[in-house]
């Protein structure tokens, strides 16, 4: 099929590239010419496992990028809106990019027939029907039904987004009408997974409910961990025992410093804020968020107990990305830790194999080490905040005081150090 994706962030580009790899003809649209140029050279503007390979084999064949939205829509049957939906201070999502994409799309639809617009960006329930659809109708002069409208949430984890796209657990198709859903279902017909057809706002809610559930599951095990710690019980054995029950499963039951990234925090806050607007106080979701905010404080308290005041102390912070295998630092749990250390006048020496550049924007004045060993040299205390594999067996011999606080239960080599696990 002929497809356009609007926005070449990680969702838009992965969607476009994977659909091209499946044999579709894809045009990726972005307003930034430098991104478009990179893609057209077969180079990925973001790091995502497998993406570069797909771009290499598809660009120049059945995948191209452009800044020209009109031509892209005129030459496609389905377009995916994959633009960002950032959060405002209160957790409400900002729809400015969605609105402007819908406006541009609507104008082209005035002269294009047989086109289906699909919202892939994460938007609160009701947005596709009450915001996107009226903008499309107003700008095209047509009624929905004359063009198709769908909502198709993404469930792509950063770092394994290509694999998640190609082998999904499920595809959710929210449809305005039967014809719209049928058209989109055709695109996914090669997938060996359940394809669930719903109305538009149900599809939007499935996305929020899924991310909120997973975030709550992690906060749940972290809460159990905080209780276990006081009882001298190993949380990880408790989690293992729970996960043997197939109804619970081991996934997202890894206790630690908590969750970050561009999705869980934004989506749970978005759902809380939307629920409140509807007159409902979502207490469980609020608590999941509270537990998550508390984890960095708990880790710092453990560090204070071991090392005393942070003032003038050299603190090695290992791990800046919100999870391993990414350079993404958005809502990283490492950031509140660093901020507090600086407030308490510690000398912070940070290291991350991939996320140093992104951290510099937030913390330009702390020291960055080129390796974990360099960060540990002469340190009074080490805080391990991201689950990078290279932190499993570090050499602590250069440390001044070998106090190590492990926020991710990642350290295997615990010989000769004063080890404290967040839950152990
Ligand atoms: C998440 C979802 O997993 C995707 O399905 C979804 O499509 C995506 O958000 C999105 O909405 O776009 P992602 O943000 O890439 O994907 O990260 P995850 O791998 O889900 O991890 C989220 C956070 O939870 C990380 O900070 C991770 O360290 C933490 N986590 C995860 C734990 O602390 N314990 C666990 O057991 C699992």
Tab-separated table of C-alpha atoms and ligand atoms in Angstrom:
chain	number	residue	atom	x	y	z
A	1	UNK	CA	0.000	0.000	0.000
A	2	UNK	CA	1.043	3.642	-0.313
A	3	UNK	CA	1.674	5.178	3.095
A	4	UNK	CA	2.797	8.541	4.509
A	5	UNK	CA	4.024	9.133	8.057
A	6	UNK	CA	3.934	12.658	9.438
A	7	UNK	CA	6.695	13.288	11.951
A	8	UNK	CA	9.960	11.341	11.941
A	9	UNK	CA	10.499	10.955	15.665
A	10	UNK	CA	11.072	7.432	16.869
A	11	UNK	CA	7.425	6.402	16.348
A	12	UNK	CA	7.038	7.954	12.873
A	13	UNK	CA	10.373	6.804	11.546
A	14	UNK	CA	10.138	3.261	12.956
A	15	UNK	CA	6.565	2.950	11.617
A	16	UNK	CA	7.570	4.245	8.186
A	17	UNK	CA	10.725	2.146	7.967
A	18	UNK	CA	9.049	-1.069	9.131
A	19	UNK	CA	6.103	-0.606	6.762
A	20	UNK	CA	8.601	-0.077	3.917
A	21	UNK	CA	10.486	-3.203	4.966
A	22	UNK	CA	7.204	-5.102	4.639
A	23	UNK	CA	6.961	-3.999	1.007
A	24	UNK	CA	4.792	-0.872	1.219
A	25	UNK	CA	5.678	2.365	-0.531
A	26	UNK	CA	6.388	4.891	2.207
A	27	UNK	CA	6.982	8.640	2.322
A	28	UNK	CA	8.134	10.090	5.674
A	29	UNK	CA	7.298	13.758	6.186
A	30	UNK	CA	9.063	16.122	8.563
A	31	UNK	CA	9.325	19.898	8.802
A	32	UNK	CA	13.077	19.700	9.539
A	33	UNK	CA	15.067	19.556	6.272
A	34	UNK	CA	18.219	18.286	8.035
A	35	UNK	CA	16.345	15.192	9.291
A	36	UNK	CA	14.842	14.595	5.863
A	37	UNK	CA	18.302	14.827	4.248
A	38	UNK	CA	19.767	12.342	6.704
A	39	UNK	CA	16.984	9.822	6.102
A	40	UNK	CA	17.332	10.207	2.335
A	41	UNK	CA	21.018	9.346	2.717
A	42	UNK	CA	19.951	6.117	4.440
A	43	UNK	CA	21.120	7.415	7.830
A	44	UNK	CA	18.957	7.255	10.920
A	45	UNK	CA	18.713	10.490	12.956
A	46	UNK	CA	18.058	8.371	16.084
A	47	UNK	CA	19.684	5.245	17.463
A	48	UNK	CA	17.256	2.332	17.322
A	49	UNK	CA	18.412	-1.250	16.916
A	50	UNK	CA	17.818	-2.499	13.344
A	51	UNK	CA	16.570	0.847	12.004
A	52	UNK	CA	19.738	1.826	10.175
A	53	UNK	CA	19.744	-1.505	8.314
A	54	UNK	CA	16.153	-1.024	7.141
A	55	UNK	CA	16.866	2.533	5.962
A	56	UNK	CA	19.903	1.300	4.023
A	57	UNK	CA	17.926	-1.320	2.155
A	58	UNK	CA	14.733	0.729	1.606
A	59	UNK	CA	15.792	4.324	0.887
A	60	UNK	CA	15.967	4.877	-2.861
A	61	UNK	CA	13.674	1.870	-3.343
A	62	UNK	CA	10.344	2.183	-1.547
A	63	UNK	CA	11.143	4.678	1.226
A	64	UNK	CA	11.857	8.370	1.002
A	65	UNK	CA	11.602	11.430	3.199
A	66	UNK	CA	10.349	14.888	2.314
A	67	UNK	CA	9.301	18.215	3.791
A	68	UNK	CA	6.509	18.413	1.205
A	69	UNK	CA	3.377	17.182	2.987
A	70	UNK	CA	1.055	17.888	0.052
A	71	UNK	CA	2.864	15.655	-2.429
A	72	UNK	CA	3.245	12.930	0.226
A	73	UNK	CA	-0.516	12.844	0.911
A	74	UNK	CA	-1.445	13.115	-2.770
A	75	UNK	CA	0.677	10.009	-3.331
A	76	UNK	CA	-0.612	7.853	-0.463
A	77	UNK	CA	-3.747	6.011	0.632
A	78	UNK	CA	-3.061	6.082	4.359
A	79	UNK	CA	-1.286	8.721	6.437
A	80	UNK	CA	-0.153	8.305	10.045
A	81	UNK	CA	0.024	11.337	12.334
A	82	UNK	CA	3.099	10.626	14.472
A	83	UNK	CA	3.904	14.068	15.890
A	84	UNK	CA	4.796	14.767	19.519
A	85	UNK	CA	2.229	15.387	22.268
A	86	UNK	CA	4.333	17.009	25.001
A	87	UNK	CA	3.032	17.589	28.512
A	88	UNK	CA	2.322	21.007	29.997
A	89	UNK	CA	3.192	21.662	33.646
A	90	UNK	CA	-0.086	20.135	34.908
A	91	UNK	CA	0.273	16.890	32.973
A	92	UNK	CA	-2.239	17.970	30.316
A	93	UNK	CA	-1.051	17.068	26.810
A	94	UNK	CA	-0.286	19.842	24.366
A	95	UNK	CA	-2.103	19.269	21.066
A	96	UNK	CA	-0.518	22.078	19.026
A	97	UNK	CA	1.460	19.727	16.730
A	98	UNK	CA	-1.507	17.382	16.298
A	99	UNK	CA	-3.742	20.323	15.398
A	100	UNK	CA	-1.312	21.775	12.913
A	101	UNK	CA	-0.759	18.349	11.252
A	102	UNK	CA	-4.545	17.851	11.024
A	103	UNK	CA	-4.965	21.315	9.509
A	104	UNK	CA	-2.333	20.694	6.827
A	105	UNK	CA	-3.742	17.241	6.121
A	106	UNK	CA	-7.288	18.591	5.884
A	107	UNK	CA	-6.261	21.146	3.255
A	108	UNK	CA	-4.758	18.411	1.067
A	109	UNK	CA	-7.780	16.155	1.568
A	110	UNK	CA	-9.900	18.788	-0.174
A	111	UNK	CA	-8.472	17.544	-3.471
A	112	UNK	CA	-7.583	13.936	-2.589
A	113	UNK	CA	-9.991	10.996	-2.555
A	114	UNK	CA	-9.780	7.553	-0.920
A	115	UNK	CA	-7.476	8.611	1.883
A	116	UNK	CA	-7.490	7.431	5.496
A	117	UNK	CA	-5.953	9.524	8.261
A	118	UNK	CA	-4.606	7.547	11.216
A	119	UNK	CA	-3.653	9.128	14.550
A	120	UNK	CA	-0.694	7.226	16.022
A	121	UNK	CA	0.453	9.864	18.491
A	122	UNK	CA	-0.667	9.210	22.066
A	123	UNK	CA	-3.723	11.392	22.678
A	124	UNK	CA	-6.254	11.356	25.516
A	125	UNK	CA	-9.568	9.601	24.824
A	126	UNK	CA	-11.853	11.705	22.663
A	127	UNK	CA	-9.080	13.659	20.892
A	128	UNK	CA	-9.307	11.978	17.484
A	129	UNK	CA	-13.076	12.340	17.354
A	130	UNK	CA	-13.485	15.739	18.994
A	131	UNK	CA	-10.324	17.572	17.911
A	132	UNK	CA	-8.676	15.932	14.876
A	133	UNK	CA	-11.804	14.970	12.962
A	134	UNK	CA	-13.466	18.440	13.074
A	135	UNK	CA	-10.200	20.079	11.932
A	136	UNK	CA	-9.966	17.626	9.018
A	137	UNK	CA	-13.590	18.302	8.064
A	138	UNK	CA	-13.273	22.074	8.340
A	139	UNK	CA	-10.097	22.268	6.254
A	140	UNK	CA	-11.125	19.744	3.603
A	141	UNK	CA	-14.723	20.846	3.208
A	142	UNK	CA	-15.592	17.112	3.351
A	143	UNK	CA	-17.348	14.938	5.914
A	144	UNK	CA	-15.658	12.038	7.722
A	145	UNK	CA	-16.689	8.969	5.787
A	146	UNK	CA	-15.674	10.685	2.556
A	147	UNK	CA	-12.178	10.210	3.990
A	148	UNK	CA	-11.295	7.544	6.555
A	149	UNK	CA	-10.303	8.213	10.187
A	150	UNK	CA	-8.571	5.752	12.544
A	151	UNK	CA	-6.650	5.755	15.811
A	152	UNK	CA	-3.864	3.204	15.987
A	153	UNK	CA	-1.810	3.403	19.218
A	154	UNK	CA	1.830	2.361	19.268
A	155	UNK	CA	3.321	-0.016	21.825
A	156	UNK	CA	6.988	0.424	20.876
A	157	UNK	CA	9.671	0.326	23.528
A	158	UNK	CA	12.690	2.505	22.852
A	159	UNK	CA	15.686	0.369	21.940
A	160	UNK	CA	13.589	-2.543	20.642
A	161	UNK	CA	11.039	-0.534	18.676
A	162	UNK	CA	11.714	-2.300	15.358
A	163	UNK	CA	11.217	-5.722	16.935
A	164	UNK	CA	8.093	-4.514	18.766
A	165	UNK	CA	6.674	-3.173	15.493
A	166	UNK	CA	7.412	-6.317	13.504
A	167	UNK	CA	6.292	-8.797	16.177
A	168	UNK	CA	3.570	-7.068	18.170
A	169	UNK	CA	1.479	-8.753	20.882
A	170	UNK	CA	-1.528	-7.061	19.347
A	171	UNK	CA	-2.589	-4.350	16.921
A	172	UNK	CA	-5.359	-2.014	18.066
A	173	UNK	CA	-7.396	-0.293	15.371
A	174	UNK	CA	-9.790	2.388	16.530
A	175	UNK	CA	-12.120	3.176	13.637
A	176	UNK	CA	-14.505	6.006	12.831
A	177	UNK	CA	-16.462	3.638	10.607
A	178	UNK	CA	-16.149	0.101	9.223
A	179	UNK	CA	-14.521	1.256	5.959
A	180	UNK	CA	-11.766	3.200	7.736
A	181	UNK	CA	-10.904	0.205	9.940
A	182	UNK	CA	-10.983	-2.191	7.003
A	183	UNK	CA	-8.484	-0.095	5.076
A	184	UNK	CA	-6.035	0.037	7.994
A	185	UNK	CA	-6.519	-3.665	8.796
A	186	UNK	CA	-5.374	-4.428	5.229
A	187	UNK	CA	-2.017	-2.840	6.025
A	188	UNK	CA	-1.556	-5.175	9.003
A	189	UNK	CA	-2.827	-8.320	7.315
A	190	UNK	CA	0.588	-10.053	7.380
A	191	UNK	CA	0.830	-9.816	11.193
A	192	UNK	CA	0.442	-12.982	13.279
A	193	UNK	CA	-1.228	-11.425	16.284
A	194	UNK	CA	-4.728	-10.505	17.427
A	195	UNK	CA	-6.065	-7.399	15.665
A	196	UNK	CA	-8.595	-5.637	17.844
A	197	UNK	CA	-11.067	-3.283	16.160
A	198	UNK	CA	-12.665	-0.700	18.447
A	199	UNK	CA	-14.105	2.780	18.296
A	200	UNK	CA	-11.713	5.742	18.318
A	201	UNK	CA	-11.758	6.658	22.004
A	202	UNK	CA	-11.441	3.041	23.177
A	203	UNK	CA	-8.230	2.696	21.158
A	204	UNK	CA	-6.912	5.905	22.728
A	205	UNK	CA	-7.748	4.591	26.199
A	206	UNK	CA	-6.089	1.195	25.573
A	207	UNK	CA	-2.789	3.005	25.096
A	208	UNK	CA	-3.105	5.053	28.319
A	209	UNK	CA	-4.355	2.070	30.293
A	210	UNK	CA	-1.478	-0.138	29.088
A	211	UNK	CA	1.278	2.340	29.958
A	212	UNK	CA	-0.381	3.270	33.259
A	213	UNK	CA	-0.741	-0.399	34.183
A	214	UNK	CA	2.921	-1.178	33.474
A	215	UNK	CA	4.094	1.903	35.397
A	216	UNK	CA	1.814	0.961	38.290
A	217	UNK	CA	3.157	-2.608	38.226
A	218	UNK	CA	6.717	-1.298	38.630
A	219	UNK	CA	5.616	1.080	41.414
A	220	UNK	CA	3.833	-1.832	43.077
A	221	UNK	CA	6.977	-3.977	43.258
A	222	UNK	CA	8.958	-0.925	44.400
A	223	UNK	CA	6.476	-0.420	47.237
A	224	UNK	CA	6.747	-4.108	48.195
A	225	UNK	CA	10.533	-3.637	48.037
A	226	UNK	CA	10.432	-0.671	50.402
A	227	UNK	CA	8.566	-2.870	52.908
A	228	UNK	CA	10.876	-5.871	52.323
A	229	UNK	CA	13.928	-3.703	52.988
A	230	UNK	CA	12.637	-2.927	56.486
A	231	UNK	CA	12.012	-6.606	57.094
A	232	UNK	CA	15.392	-7.808	55.799
A	233	UNK	CA	13.708	-9.753	52.996
A	234	UNK	CA	15.210	-9.991	49.487
A	235	UNK	CA	12.671	-8.275	47.207
A	236	UNK	CA	14.047	-9.972	44.105
A	237	UNK	CA	13.313	-13.424	45.495
A	238	UNK	CA	9.831	-12.198	46.423
A	239	UNK	CA	9.348	-10.922	42.851
A	240	UNK	CA	10.602	-14.260	41.483
A	241	UNK	CA	8.156	-16.126	43.670
A	242	UNK	CA	5.304	-13.871	42.520
A	243	UNK	CA	6.245	-14.103	38.861
A	244	UNK	CA	5.963	-17.899	38.818
A	245	UNK	CA	2.217	-17.340	38.970
A	246	UNK	CA	1.315	-17.030	35.269
A	247	UNK	CA	-1.341	-14.465	36.148
A	248	UNK	CA	1.371	-12.120	37.454
A	249	UNK	CA	4.296	-12.825	34.999
A	250	UNK	CA	7.887	-11.625	35.534
A	251	UNK	CA	7.611	-8.660	33.164
A	252	UNK	CA	7.807	-5.172	34.643
A	253	UNK	CA	8.399	-6.611	38.067
A	254	UNK	CA	12.013	-5.478	38.321
A	255	UNK	CA	12.256	-3.368	41.465
A	256	UNK	CA	14.611	-0.387	41.401
A	257	UNK	CA	14.950	3.360	41.208
A	258	UNK	CA	11.687	3.619	39.276
A	259	UNK	CA	10.508	4.523	35.820
A	260	UNK	CA	11.307	7.409	33.511
A	261	UNK	CA	11.403	8.080	29.785
A	262	UNK	CA	9.216	10.012	27.424
A	263	UNK	CA	6.137	7.834	27.903
A	264	UNK	CA	5.282	6.427	31.343
A	265	UNK	CA	5.570	9.736	33.259
A	266	UNK	CA	3.821	11.738	30.542
A	267	UNK	CA	1.023	9.230	30.005
A	268	UNK	CA	0.237	8.562	33.653
A	269	UNK	CA	0.208	12.325	34.362
A	270	UNK	CA	-1.923	12.857	31.244
A	271	UNK	CA	-4.477	10.290	32.379
A	272	UNK	CA	-4.549	11.690	35.925
A	273	UNK	CA	-5.117	15.199	34.634
A	274	UNK	CA	-7.796	14.067	32.163
A	275	UNK	CA	-9.599	12.023	34.840
A	276	UNK	CA	-9.632	15.063	37.136
A	277	UNK	CA	-11.118	17.205	34.368
A	278	UNK	CA	-13.870	14.603	34.205
A	279	UNK	CA	-14.463	14.951	37.950
A	280	UNK	CA	-12.740	11.710	39.002
A	281	UNK	CA	-9.792	11.520	41.422
A	282	UNK	CA	-7.614	8.611	40.168
A	283	UNK	CA	-6.052	7.657	43.516
A	284	UNK	CA	-4.227	4.509	42.379
A	285	UNK	CA	-2.517	6.316	39.490
A	286	UNK	CA	-1.604	9.244	41.751
A	287	UNK	CA	-0.049	6.797	44.214
A	288	UNK	CA	1.929	5.026	41.479
A	289	UNK	CA	3.384	8.420	40.560
A	290	UNK	CA	4.096	9.277	44.211
A	291	UNK	CA	5.913	5.980	44.842
A	292	UNK	CA	8.004	6.651	41.750
A	293	UNK	CA	8.929	10.172	42.868
A	294	UNK	CA	10.002	8.826	46.253
A	295	UNK	CA	12.518	6.232	44.964
A	296	UNK	CA	15.378	8.722	44.288
A	297	UNK	CA	14.888	10.192	47.809
A	298	UNK	CA	15.049	6.719	49.359
A	299	UNK	CA	18.304	5.980	47.537
A	300	UNK	CA	19.830	9.287	48.660
A	301	UNK	CA	18.803	8.625	52.258
A	302	UNK	CA	20.618	5.273	52.130
A	303	UNK	CA	23.685	7.037	50.752
A	304	UNK	CA	23.589	9.638	53.563
A	305	UNK	CA	23.370	6.891	56.148
A	306	UNK	CA	26.539	5.314	54.766
A	307	UNK	CA	28.597	8.369	53.874
A	308	UNK	CA	27.233	11.133	56.120
A	309	UNK	CA	26.796	14.602	54.643
A	310	UNK	CA	27.425	14.946	50.886
A	311	UNK	CA	29.093	18.354	51.279
A	312	UNK	CA	32.472	18.312	49.534
A	313	UNK	CA	32.241	14.547	48.903
A	314	UNK	CA	33.127	13.113	45.526
A	315	UNK	CA	30.079	11.165	44.315
A	316	UNK	CA	30.339	8.931	41.242
A	317	UNK	CA	26.974	8.822	39.472
A	318	UNK	CA	26.891	5.825	37.142
A	319	UNK	CA	24.010	5.836	34.678
A	320	UNK	CA	22.190	8.874	33.265
A	321	UNK	CA	19.842	7.363	30.660
A	322	UNK	CA	16.298	6.502	31.814
A	323	UNK	CA	17.035	2.851	31.035
A	324	UNK	CA	19.894	0.854	29.510
A	325	UNK	CA	20.542	0.696	25.746
A	326	UNK	CA	19.395	4.252	25.042
A	327	UNK	CA	20.843	7.759	25.123
A	328	UNK	CA	17.451	9.151	26.173
A	329	UNK	CA	17.496	11.045	29.461
A	330	UNK	CA	13.924	12.364	29.431
A	331	UNK	CA	12.442	12.079	32.937
A	332	UNK	CA	15.455	9.983	33.940
A	333	UNK	CA	15.393	9.102	37.630
A	334	UNK	CA	19.100	10.012	37.683
A	335	UNK	CA	18.234	13.707	37.299
A	336	UNK	CA	16.477	14.299	40.651
A	337	UNK	CA	19.364	12.422	42.294
A	338	UNK	CA	21.989	14.692	40.684
A	339	UNK	CA	19.958	17.798	41.462
A	340	UNK	CA	19.717	16.897	45.148
A	341	UNK	CA	23.436	16.025	45.322
A	342	UNK	CA	24.283	19.452	43.899
A	343	UNK	CA	21.881	21.159	46.339
A	344	UNK	CA	23.780	19.391	49.126
A	345	UNK	CA	27.114	20.578	47.658
A	346	UNK	CA	28.492	17.210	46.535
A	347	UNK	CA	31.135	17.020	43.796
A	348	UNK	CA	29.363	14.979	41.124
A	349	UNK	CA	31.341	12.931	38.590
A	350	UNK	CA	28.940	11.326	36.141
A	351	UNK	CA	29.354	8.568	33.595
A	352	UNK	CA	27.024	6.954	31.067
A	353	UNK	CA	28.070	4.992	27.973
A	354	UNK	CA	25.561	6.829	25.740
A	355	UNK	CA	23.704	9.618	27.547
A	356	UNK	CA	26.422	12.154	28.455
A	357	UNK	CA	25.536	14.618	25.682
A	358	UNK	CA	21.843	14.689	26.571
A	359	UNK	CA	22.647	15.171	30.258
A	360	UNK	CA	24.951	18.120	29.554
A	361	UNK	CA	21.978	20.197	28.440
A	362	UNK	CA	20.467	19.859	31.936
A	363	UNK	CA	23.685	19.738	33.997
A	364	UNK	CA	26.407	21.617	32.067
A	365	UNK	CA	28.575	22.199	35.135
A	366	UNK	CA	29.086	18.747	36.627
A	367	UNK	CA	32.128	16.662	35.704
A	368	UNK	CA	31.775	13.857	33.173
A	369	UNK	CA	34.133	10.896	33.150
A	370	UNK	CA	35.055	8.978	29.982
A	371	UNK	CA	34.594	5.605	31.718
A	372	UNK	CA	33.050	4.114	34.842
A	373	UNK	CA	36.518	3.468	36.281
A	374	UNK	CA	37.484	7.112	35.797
A	375	UNK	CA	34.283	8.220	37.538
A	376	UNK	CA	35.050	5.893	40.435
A	377	UNK	CA	38.634	7.162	40.862
A	378	UNK	CA	38.992	8.815	44.302
A	379	UNK	CA	35.219	8.748	44.812
A	380	UNK	CA	33.809	8.651	48.337
A	381	UNK	CA	30.657	6.958	47.190
A	382	UNK	CA	29.222	5.439	43.997
A	383	UNK	CA	25.539	5.513	43.024
A	384	UNK	CA	24.453	3.091	40.309
A	385	UNK	CA	21.317	4.462	38.688
A	386	UNK	CA	20.846	2.790	35.259
A	387	UNK	CA	20.908	-0.937	34.504
A	388	UNK	CA	23.752	-0.889	31.951
A	389	UNK	CA	25.329	-4.343	31.645
A	390	UNK	CA	28.847	-2.894	32.018
A	391	UNK	CA	27.982	-1.956	35.627
A	392	UNK	CA	27.688	-5.634	36.591
A	393	UNK	CA	31.380	-6.180	37.189
A	394	UNK	CA	33.139	-2.891	37.842
A	395	UNK	CA	36.621	-2.418	39.247
A	396	UNK	CA	36.254	-0.349	42.416
A	397	UNK	CA	39.928	-0.389	43.388
A	398	UNK	CA	40.426	3.337	42.615
A	399	UNK	CA	37.712	4.502	45.027
A	400	UNK	CA	38.636	6.349	48.199
A	401	UNK	CA	35.835	4.794	50.250
A	402	UNK	CA	34.314	1.809	48.545
A	403	UNK	CA	30.685	2.664	49.391
A	404	UNK	CA	28.378	1.521	46.588
A	405	UNK	CA	24.607	2.069	46.486
A	406	UNK	CA	22.985	-0.002	43.754
A	407	UNK	CA	19.678	1.440	42.528
A	408	UNK	CA	19.085	-1.260	39.900
A	409	UNK	CA	20.249	-4.524	41.504
A	410	UNK	CA	22.786	-4.756	38.677
A	411	UNK	CA	26.078	-5.164	40.575
A	412	UNK	CA	27.280	-8.792	40.528
A	413	UNK	CA	30.824	-8.332	41.778
A	414	UNK	CA	30.284	-7.224	45.381
A	415	UNK	CA	33.634	-8.394	46.805
A	416	UNK	CA	35.667	-5.853	48.760
A	417	UNK	CA	33.034	-3.099	48.647
A	418	UNK	CA	30.568	-1.722	51.180
A	419	UNK	CA	27.505	-2.678	49.122
A	420	UNK	CA	23.943	-1.502	49.712
A	421	UNK	CA	21.139	-2.444	47.343
A	422	UNK	CA	18.040	-0.269	47.202
A	423	UNK	CA	16.034	-3.337	48.209
A	424	UNK	CA	18.635	-5.717	49.512
B	1	LIG	C1	7.070	2.277	27.119
B	1	LIG	C2	6.186	1.040	26.881
B	1	LIG	O1	6.845	-0.127	27.379
B	1	LIG	C3	5.868	0.870	25.397
B	1	LIG	O2	4.977	-0.234	25.213
B	1	LIG	C4	5.195	2.146	24.885
B	1	LIG	O3	4.886	2.064	23.502
B	1	LIG	C5	6.139	3.309	25.098
B	1	LIG	O4	6.425	3.414	26.520
B	1	LIG	C6	5.443	4.539	24.577
B	1	LIG	O5	4.394	4.906	25.112
B	1	LIG	O6	5.853	5.059	23.534
B	1	LIG	P1	9.700	2.818	26.965
B	1	LIG	O7	9.377	4.174	27.510
B	1	LIG	O8	10.627	2.710	25.834
B	1	LIG	O9	8.336	2.057	26.517
B	1	LIG	O10	10.344	2.066	28.182
B	1	LIG	P2	10.147	0.688	28.978
B	1	LIG	O11	11.097	-0.320	28.481
B	1	LIG	O12	8.726	0.310	29.039
B	1	LIG	O13	10.632	1.158	30.444
B	1	LIG	C7	10.001	2.252	31.108
B	1	LIG	C8	10.675	2.534	32.437
B	1	LIG	O14	10.321	1.526	33.395
B	1	LIG	C9	12.201	2.561	32.400
B	1	LIG	O15	12.660	3.655	33.178
B	1	LIG	C10	12.608	1.245	33.036
B	1	LIG	O16	13.865	1.323	33.660
B	1	LIG	C11	11.484	1.053	34.056
B	1	LIG	N1	11.251	-0.374	34.409
B	1	LIG	C12	10.756	-1.244	33.490
B	1	LIG	C13	11.505	-0.792	35.705
B	1	LIG	O17	11.943	-0.017	36.580
B	1	LIG	N2	11.250	-2.101	36.030
B	1	LIG	C14	10.770	-2.992	35.132
B	1	LIG	O18	10.550	-4.168	35.509
B	1	LIG	C15	10.517	-2.562	33.828
